[in-house]
Coordinates of C-alpha atoms and ligand atoms in Angstrom, one line a residue:
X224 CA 27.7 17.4 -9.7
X225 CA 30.3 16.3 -11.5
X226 CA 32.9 13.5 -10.2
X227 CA 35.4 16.1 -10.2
X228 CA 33.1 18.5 -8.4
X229 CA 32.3 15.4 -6.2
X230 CA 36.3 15.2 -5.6
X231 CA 36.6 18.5 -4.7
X232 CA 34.0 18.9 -2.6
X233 CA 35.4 15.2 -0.7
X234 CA 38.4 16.8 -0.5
X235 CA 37.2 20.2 1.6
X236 CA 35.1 18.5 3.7
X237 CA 37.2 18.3 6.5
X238 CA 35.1 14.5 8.0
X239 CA 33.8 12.0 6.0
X240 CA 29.6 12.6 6.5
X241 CA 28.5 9.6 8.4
X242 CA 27.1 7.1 5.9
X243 CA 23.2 7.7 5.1
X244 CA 20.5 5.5 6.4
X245 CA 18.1 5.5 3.1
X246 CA 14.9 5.1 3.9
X247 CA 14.3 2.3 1.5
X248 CA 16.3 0.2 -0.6
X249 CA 14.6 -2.9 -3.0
X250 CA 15.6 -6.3 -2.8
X251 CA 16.1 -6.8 -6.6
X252 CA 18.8 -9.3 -6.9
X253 CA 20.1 -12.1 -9.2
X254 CA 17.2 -14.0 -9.4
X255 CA 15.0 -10.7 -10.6
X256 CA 18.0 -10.2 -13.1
X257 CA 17.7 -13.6 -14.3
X258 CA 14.1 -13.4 -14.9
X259 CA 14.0 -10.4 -16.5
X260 CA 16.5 -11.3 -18.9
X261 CA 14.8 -14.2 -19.6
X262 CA 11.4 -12.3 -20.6
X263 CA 13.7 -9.9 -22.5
X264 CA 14.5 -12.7 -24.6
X265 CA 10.3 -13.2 -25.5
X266 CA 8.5 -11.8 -28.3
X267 CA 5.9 -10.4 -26.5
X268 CA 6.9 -8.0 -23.3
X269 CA 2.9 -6.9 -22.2
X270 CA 0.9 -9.1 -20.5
X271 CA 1.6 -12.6 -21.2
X272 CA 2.6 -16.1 -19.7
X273 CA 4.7 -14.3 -17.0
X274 CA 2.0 -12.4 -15.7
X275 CA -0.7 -15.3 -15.7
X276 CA 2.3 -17.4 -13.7
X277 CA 2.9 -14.5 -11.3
X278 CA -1.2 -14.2 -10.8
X279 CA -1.6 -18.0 -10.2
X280 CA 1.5 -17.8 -7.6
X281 CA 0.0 -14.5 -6.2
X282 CA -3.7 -16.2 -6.0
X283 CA -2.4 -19.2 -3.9
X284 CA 0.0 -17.3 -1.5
X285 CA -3.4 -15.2 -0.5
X286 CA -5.7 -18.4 -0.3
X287 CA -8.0 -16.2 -2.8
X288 CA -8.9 -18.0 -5.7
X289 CA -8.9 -15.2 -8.1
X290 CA -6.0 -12.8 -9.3
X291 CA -6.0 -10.4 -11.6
X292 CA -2.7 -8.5 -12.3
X293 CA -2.8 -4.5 -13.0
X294 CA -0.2 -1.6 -13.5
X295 CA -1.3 -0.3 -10.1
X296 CA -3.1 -0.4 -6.8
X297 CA -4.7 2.8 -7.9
X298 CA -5.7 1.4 -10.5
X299 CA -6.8 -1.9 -8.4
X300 CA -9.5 0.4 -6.4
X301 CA -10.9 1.9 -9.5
X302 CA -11.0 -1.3 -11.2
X303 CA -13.0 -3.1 -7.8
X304 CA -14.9 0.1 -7.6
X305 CA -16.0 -0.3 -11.2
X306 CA -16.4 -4.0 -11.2
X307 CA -18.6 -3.7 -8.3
X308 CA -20.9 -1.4 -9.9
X309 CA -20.6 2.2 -7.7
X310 CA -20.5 5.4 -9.3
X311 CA -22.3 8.3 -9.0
X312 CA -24.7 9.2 -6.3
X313 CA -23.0 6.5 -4.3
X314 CA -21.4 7.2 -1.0
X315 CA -17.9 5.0 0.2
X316 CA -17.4 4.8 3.8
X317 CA -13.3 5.0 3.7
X318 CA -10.3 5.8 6.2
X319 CA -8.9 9.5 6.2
X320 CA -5.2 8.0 7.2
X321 CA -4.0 7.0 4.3
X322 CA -2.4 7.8 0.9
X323 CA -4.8 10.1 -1.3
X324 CA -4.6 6.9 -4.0
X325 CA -7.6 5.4 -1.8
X326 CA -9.7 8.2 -1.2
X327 CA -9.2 9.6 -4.9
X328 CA -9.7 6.2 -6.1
X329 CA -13.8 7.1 -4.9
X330 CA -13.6 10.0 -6.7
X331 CA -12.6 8.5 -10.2
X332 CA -15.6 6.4 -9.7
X333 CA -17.5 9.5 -9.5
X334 CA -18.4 8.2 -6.1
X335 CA -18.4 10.2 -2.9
X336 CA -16.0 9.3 -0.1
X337 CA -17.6 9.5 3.4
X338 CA -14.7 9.3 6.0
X339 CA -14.7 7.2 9.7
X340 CA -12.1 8.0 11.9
X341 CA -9.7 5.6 12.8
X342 CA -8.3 3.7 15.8
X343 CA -6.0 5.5 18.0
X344 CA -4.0 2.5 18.9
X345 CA -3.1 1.3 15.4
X346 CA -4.5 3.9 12.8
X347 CA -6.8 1.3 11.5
X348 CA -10.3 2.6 10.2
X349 CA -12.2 1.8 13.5
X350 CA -14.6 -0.9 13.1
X351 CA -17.1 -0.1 15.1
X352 CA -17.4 3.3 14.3
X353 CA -19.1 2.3 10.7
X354 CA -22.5 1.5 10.8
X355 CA -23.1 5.2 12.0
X356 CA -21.6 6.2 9.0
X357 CA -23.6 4.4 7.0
X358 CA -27.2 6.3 5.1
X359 CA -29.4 4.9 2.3
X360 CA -26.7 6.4 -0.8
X361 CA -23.8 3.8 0.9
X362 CA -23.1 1.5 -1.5
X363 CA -19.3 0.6 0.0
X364 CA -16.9 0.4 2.6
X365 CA -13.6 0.1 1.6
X366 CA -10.7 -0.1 4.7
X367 CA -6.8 0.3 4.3
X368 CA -4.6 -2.5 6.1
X369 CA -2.3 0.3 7.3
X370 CA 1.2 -0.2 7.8
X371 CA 0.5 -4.4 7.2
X372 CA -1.9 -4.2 10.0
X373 CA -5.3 -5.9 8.8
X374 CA -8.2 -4.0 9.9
X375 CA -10.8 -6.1 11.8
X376 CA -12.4 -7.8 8.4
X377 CA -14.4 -9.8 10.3
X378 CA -16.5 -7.2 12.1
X379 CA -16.5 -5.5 8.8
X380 CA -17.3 -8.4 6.6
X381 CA -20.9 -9.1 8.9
X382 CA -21.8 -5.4 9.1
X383 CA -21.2 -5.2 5.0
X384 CA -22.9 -8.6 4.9
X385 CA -26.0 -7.5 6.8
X386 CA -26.5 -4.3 4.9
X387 CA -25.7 -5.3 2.0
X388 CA -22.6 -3.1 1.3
X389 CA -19.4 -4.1 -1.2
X390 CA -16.1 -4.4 1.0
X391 CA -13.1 -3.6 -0.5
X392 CA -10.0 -4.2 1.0
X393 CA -7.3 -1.4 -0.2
X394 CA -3.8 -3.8 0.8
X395 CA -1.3 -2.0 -0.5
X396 CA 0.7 -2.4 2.9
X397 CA -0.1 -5.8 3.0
X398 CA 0.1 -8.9 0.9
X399 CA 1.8 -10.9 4.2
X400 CA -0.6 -10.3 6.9
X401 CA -3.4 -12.2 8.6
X402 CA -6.2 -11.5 11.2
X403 CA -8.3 -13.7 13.1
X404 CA -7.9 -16.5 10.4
X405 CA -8.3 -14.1 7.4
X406 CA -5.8 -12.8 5.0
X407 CA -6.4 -10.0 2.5
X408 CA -9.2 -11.0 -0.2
X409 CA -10.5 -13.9 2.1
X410 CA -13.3 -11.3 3.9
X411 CA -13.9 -8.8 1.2
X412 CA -15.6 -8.8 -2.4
X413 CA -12.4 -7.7 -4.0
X414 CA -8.7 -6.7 -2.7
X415 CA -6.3 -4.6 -3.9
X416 CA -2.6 -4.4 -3.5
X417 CA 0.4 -2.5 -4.6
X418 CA 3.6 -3.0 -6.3
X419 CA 5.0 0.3 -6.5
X420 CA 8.8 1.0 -5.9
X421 CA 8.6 1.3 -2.0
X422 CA 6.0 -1.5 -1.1
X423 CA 7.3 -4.5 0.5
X424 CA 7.5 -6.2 -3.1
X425 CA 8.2 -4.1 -6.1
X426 CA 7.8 -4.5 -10.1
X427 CA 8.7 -1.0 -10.3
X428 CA 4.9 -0.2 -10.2
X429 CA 2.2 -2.9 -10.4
X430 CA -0.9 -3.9 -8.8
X431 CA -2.9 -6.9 -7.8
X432 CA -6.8 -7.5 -7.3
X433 CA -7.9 -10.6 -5.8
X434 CA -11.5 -12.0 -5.5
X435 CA -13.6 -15.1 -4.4
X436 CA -16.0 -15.0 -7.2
X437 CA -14.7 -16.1 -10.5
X438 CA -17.6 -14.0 -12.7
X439 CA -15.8 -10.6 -10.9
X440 CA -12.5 -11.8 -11.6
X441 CA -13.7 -12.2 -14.9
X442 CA -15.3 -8.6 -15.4
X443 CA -12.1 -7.1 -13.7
X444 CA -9.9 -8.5 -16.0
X445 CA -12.1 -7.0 -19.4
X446 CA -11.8 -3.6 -17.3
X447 CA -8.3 -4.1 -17.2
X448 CA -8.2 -3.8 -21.0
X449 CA -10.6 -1.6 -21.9
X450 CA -13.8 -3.4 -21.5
X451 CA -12.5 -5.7 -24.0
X452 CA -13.8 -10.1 -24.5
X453 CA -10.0 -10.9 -25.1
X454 CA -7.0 -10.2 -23.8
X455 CA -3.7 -9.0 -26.4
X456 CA -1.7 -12.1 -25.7
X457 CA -4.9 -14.2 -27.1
X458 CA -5.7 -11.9 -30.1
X459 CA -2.1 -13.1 -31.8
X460 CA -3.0 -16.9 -32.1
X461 CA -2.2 -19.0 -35.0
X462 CA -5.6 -18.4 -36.6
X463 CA -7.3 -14.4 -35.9
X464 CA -10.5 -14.0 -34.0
X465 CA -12.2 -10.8 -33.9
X466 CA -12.4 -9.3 -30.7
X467 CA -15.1 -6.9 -29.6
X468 CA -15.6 -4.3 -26.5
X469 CA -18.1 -5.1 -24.2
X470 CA -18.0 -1.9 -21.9
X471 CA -15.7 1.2 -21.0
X472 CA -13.3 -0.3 -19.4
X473 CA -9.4 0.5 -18.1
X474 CA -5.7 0.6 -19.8
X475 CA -4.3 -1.3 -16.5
X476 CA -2.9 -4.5 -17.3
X477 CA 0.2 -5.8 -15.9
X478 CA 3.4 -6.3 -18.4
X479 CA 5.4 -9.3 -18.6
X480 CA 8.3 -7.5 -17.5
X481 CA 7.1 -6.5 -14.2
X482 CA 5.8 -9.8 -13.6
X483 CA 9.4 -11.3 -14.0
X484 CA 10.5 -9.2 -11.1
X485 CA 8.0 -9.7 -8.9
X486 CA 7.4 -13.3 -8.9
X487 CA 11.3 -14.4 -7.4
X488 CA 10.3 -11.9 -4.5
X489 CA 7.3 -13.7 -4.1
X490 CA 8.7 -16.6 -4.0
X491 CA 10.6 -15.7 -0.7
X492 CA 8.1 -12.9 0.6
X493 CA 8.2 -15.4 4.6
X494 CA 12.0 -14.4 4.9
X495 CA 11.9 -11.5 3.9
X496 CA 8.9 -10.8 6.2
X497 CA 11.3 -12.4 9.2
X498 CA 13.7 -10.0 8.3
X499 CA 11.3 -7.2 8.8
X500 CA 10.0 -8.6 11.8
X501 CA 13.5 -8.9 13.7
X502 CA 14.0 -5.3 12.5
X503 CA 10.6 -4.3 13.9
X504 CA 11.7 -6.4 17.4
X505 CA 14.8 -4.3 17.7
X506 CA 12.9 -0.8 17.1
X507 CA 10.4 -1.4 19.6
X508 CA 13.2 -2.7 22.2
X509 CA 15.1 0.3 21.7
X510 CA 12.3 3.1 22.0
X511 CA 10.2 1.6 24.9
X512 CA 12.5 3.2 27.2
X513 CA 12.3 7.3 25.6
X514 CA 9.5 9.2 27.4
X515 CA 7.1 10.5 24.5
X516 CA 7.9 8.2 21.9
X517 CA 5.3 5.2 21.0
X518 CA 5.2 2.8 18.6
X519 CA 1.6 2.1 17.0
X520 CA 0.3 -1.5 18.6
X521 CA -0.5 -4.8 16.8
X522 CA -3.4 -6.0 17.5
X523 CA -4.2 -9.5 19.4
X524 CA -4.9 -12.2 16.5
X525 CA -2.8 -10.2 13.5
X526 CA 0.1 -10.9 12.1
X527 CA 1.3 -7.9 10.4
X528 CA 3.0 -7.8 7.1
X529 CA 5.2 -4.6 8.5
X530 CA 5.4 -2.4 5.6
X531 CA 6.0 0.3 7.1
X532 CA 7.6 1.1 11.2
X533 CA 5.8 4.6 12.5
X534 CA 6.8 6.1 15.6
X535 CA 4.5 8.9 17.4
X536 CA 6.5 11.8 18.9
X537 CA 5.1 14.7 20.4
X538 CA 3.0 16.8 17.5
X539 CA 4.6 20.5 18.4
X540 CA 8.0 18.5 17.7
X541 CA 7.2 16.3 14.8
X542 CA 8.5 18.7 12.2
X543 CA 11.6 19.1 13.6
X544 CA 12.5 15.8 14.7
X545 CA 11.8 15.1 10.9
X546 CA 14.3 17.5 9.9
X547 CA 16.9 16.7 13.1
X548 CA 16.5 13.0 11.3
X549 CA 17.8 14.3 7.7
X550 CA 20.5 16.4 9.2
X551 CA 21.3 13.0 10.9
X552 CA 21.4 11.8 7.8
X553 CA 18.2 9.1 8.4
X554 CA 15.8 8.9 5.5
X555 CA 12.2 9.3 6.9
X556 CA 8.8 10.0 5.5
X557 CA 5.4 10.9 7.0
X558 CA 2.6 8.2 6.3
X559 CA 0.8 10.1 6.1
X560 CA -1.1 13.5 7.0
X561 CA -4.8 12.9 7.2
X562 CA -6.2 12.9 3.8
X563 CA -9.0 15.3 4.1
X564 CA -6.6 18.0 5.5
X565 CA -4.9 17.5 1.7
X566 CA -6.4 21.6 0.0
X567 CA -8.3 19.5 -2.4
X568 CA -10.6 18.2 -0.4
X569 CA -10.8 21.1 2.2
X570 CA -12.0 23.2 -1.0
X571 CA -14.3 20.4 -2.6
X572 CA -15.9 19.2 0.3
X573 CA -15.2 22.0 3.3
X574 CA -13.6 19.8 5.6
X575 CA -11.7 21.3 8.3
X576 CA -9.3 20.3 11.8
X577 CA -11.9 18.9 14.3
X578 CA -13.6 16.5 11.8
X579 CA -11.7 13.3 12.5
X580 CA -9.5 14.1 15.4
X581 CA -7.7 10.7 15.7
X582 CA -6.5 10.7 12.7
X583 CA -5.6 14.2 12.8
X584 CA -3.5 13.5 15.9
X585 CA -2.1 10.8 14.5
X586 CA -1.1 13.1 11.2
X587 CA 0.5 15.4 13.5
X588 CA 2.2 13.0 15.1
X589 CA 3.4 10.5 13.1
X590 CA 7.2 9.8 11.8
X591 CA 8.1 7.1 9.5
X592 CA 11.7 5.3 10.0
X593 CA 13.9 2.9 7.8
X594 CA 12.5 -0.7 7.7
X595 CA 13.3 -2.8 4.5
X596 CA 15.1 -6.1 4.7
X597 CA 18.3 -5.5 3.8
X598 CA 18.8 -2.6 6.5
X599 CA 21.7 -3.8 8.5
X600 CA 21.5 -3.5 12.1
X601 CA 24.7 -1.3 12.4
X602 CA 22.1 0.8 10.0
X603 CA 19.5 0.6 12.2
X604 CA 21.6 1.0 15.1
X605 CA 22.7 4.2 13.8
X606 CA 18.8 5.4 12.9
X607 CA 17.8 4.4 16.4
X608 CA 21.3 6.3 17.7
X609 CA 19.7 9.8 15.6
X610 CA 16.2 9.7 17.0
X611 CA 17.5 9.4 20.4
X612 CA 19.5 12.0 20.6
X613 CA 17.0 14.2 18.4
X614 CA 13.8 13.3 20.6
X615 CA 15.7 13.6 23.8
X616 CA 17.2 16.8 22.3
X617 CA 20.4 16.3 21.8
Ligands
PLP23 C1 1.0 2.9 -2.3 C2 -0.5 3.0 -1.9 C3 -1.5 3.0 -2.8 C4 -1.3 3.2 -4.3 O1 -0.5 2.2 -4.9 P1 0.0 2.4 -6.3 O2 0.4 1.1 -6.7 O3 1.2 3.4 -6.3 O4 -1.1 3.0 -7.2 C5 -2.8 2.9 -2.4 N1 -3.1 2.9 -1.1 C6 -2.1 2.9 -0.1 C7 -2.5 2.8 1.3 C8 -0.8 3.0 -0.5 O5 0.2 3.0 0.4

């Protein structure tokens, strides 16, 4: 509408409608502004000196040596898939709660993706649940840190080690956490994070892959540009040398620009992970005391990077506690519905409800509320206010 619709409208409304709760806001602020503006004043806006500064910061925030910046986690996964060799014929032991990018991911590799249900007390693919999975086509096991929440890499680093599988870490939810002495990319062949407009850093979109071992940082970052020996910024030295493709690589590289953005936020990712984690503190507070309600549980030894705050409410109730929540004016989102459930994968590969129950339940049951670091407490206050009074049926 308008702004003389808008006035109207303001005008026969007979309240003012309480002030929204959005379910996410970025943290872009004047040091993002300066840093862009400053790469808006280069030649060369693609991947350049920005990004190789943003994947040397990235590298040693992770304690991985290796960091290869990309225009996606999606892209990340297909990358690590590639780099590592698997493709068809090959089987990838994965989670089914998640966002389709990880399971699709599989499918662009013209791999299949073999799911393991997860943990019912964080939603994690369940560790010990993976060897059964595993027959003579698995080539890979690639977990999701969900919600921040590492899985338990080290179980999953010895079983990969002792069969001789490829662990890949999908960490789009978590660039901050930790578990049992490990952060992302410190137990797996290759991890893969995301910059995308809701994760806890943004560029807008963007993607990181990290990795001990230089040669497959080196082969991810030819895939990242088609399989070519060079990358752009290099070909436009003072004197031209021919470059030449190698193999069929990827268009994924990381511009300039999106590094700008992202390496400020970076560069205080520990407060604004404290600011998360009071937020987190003052959820849990406030719904250990409504009956049916429950937070998903951290698990001893992690420290989570706490993308994303899910609460489980009663499944025959979920759907319209959601919508209770938008009258209410709360943003909210489900993360996520279990993936096989999704009609493309029911029709491709028949699977049904019964296959992987927990995470079924927890598809049923899960709600997703405002956490970002710049939600106020009188805004949270006010979220926590709605889903009492919507749970407890007000
Ligand atoms: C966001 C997300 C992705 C995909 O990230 P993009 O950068 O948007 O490609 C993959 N896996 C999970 C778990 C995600 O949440």
């Amino acid at each position: 509408m308008n702004s003389n619709e808008s006035d109207k409208a303001a005008a026969a409304s007979p309240a003012p409608a309480p002030e929204r709760v959005e379910f996410y806001r970025h943290n872009i602020g004047p040091a993002e502004i300066e840093a862009i503006t400053r790469v808006l004043g280069t030649v060369f806006l693609s991947t350049g000196p920005e990004v190789a500064a943003f994947e040397r910061e990235f590298a040693a925030f992770v304690g991985v040596p290796n960091a290869v910046a990309v225009s996606s986690c999606t892209a990340a996964l297909q990358l690590a898939l590639a780099g590592l060799n698997i493709g068809p014929g090959d089987e990838v032991i994965t989670t089914p709660m998640s966002f389709v990018a990880t399971a699709n991911a599989i499918l662009y590799a013209g791999a299949t993706p073999v799911f393991v249900d997860v943990e019912p007390e964080t939603g994690n693919l369940d560790a010990a649940r993976v060897e059964a999975a595993i027959t003579e086509r698995t080539r890979a096991v690639l977990p999701v840190h969900l919600y921040g929440h590492m899985v338990d890499m080290r179980t999953l680093a010895a079983l990969c080690e002792k069969r001789g599988l490829a662990l890949i870490e999908d960490s789009a939810h978590c660039v901050e956490g930790q578990r049992d002495g490990l952060r992302p990319g410190q137990g797996g062949h290759a991890a893969c994070f995301s910059f995308y407009a809701t994760k806890n850093i943004t560029g807008g979109e963007g993607g990181m892959l990290v990795a001990r071992d230089a040669d497959l940082a080196a082969r991810f970052k030819r895939l990242r540009n088609h399989g070519i020996d060079r990358d752009a910024a290099s070909r436009y030295g003072a004197r031209y040398v021919h470059w030449n493709q190698v193999e069929l690589g990827f268009k994924a590289n990381m511009p300039d620009i999106a590094a700008a953005l992202l390496r400020p936020q970076l560069a205080r990712i520990d407060a604004l992970l404290e600011a998360r984690r009071r937020l987190v503190g003052r959820y849990d507070a406030a719904f250990s005391d409504i009956p049916g309600v429950r937070p998903l549980k951290v698990a001893p030894g992690c420290q989570s990077a706490h993308h994303l705050y899910t609460l489980l409410v009663p499944a025959d109730r979920r759907d319209d506690i959601l919508w209770g929540l938008g009258q209410r004016a709360v943003g909210v989102t489900v993360n996520y519905r279990a993936v096989h459930l999704n009609r493309y994968y029911r029709e491709r590969f028949g699977f049904c409800e019964g296959m992987f129950p927990v995470a079924e339940e927890i598809g049923a049951r899960t709600i997703t509320l405002p956490l970002y670091p710049t939600l106020s407490f009188a805004a949270q206050d006010r979220a926590i206010a709605a889903v009492r009074d919507v749970v407890t049926g007000g």
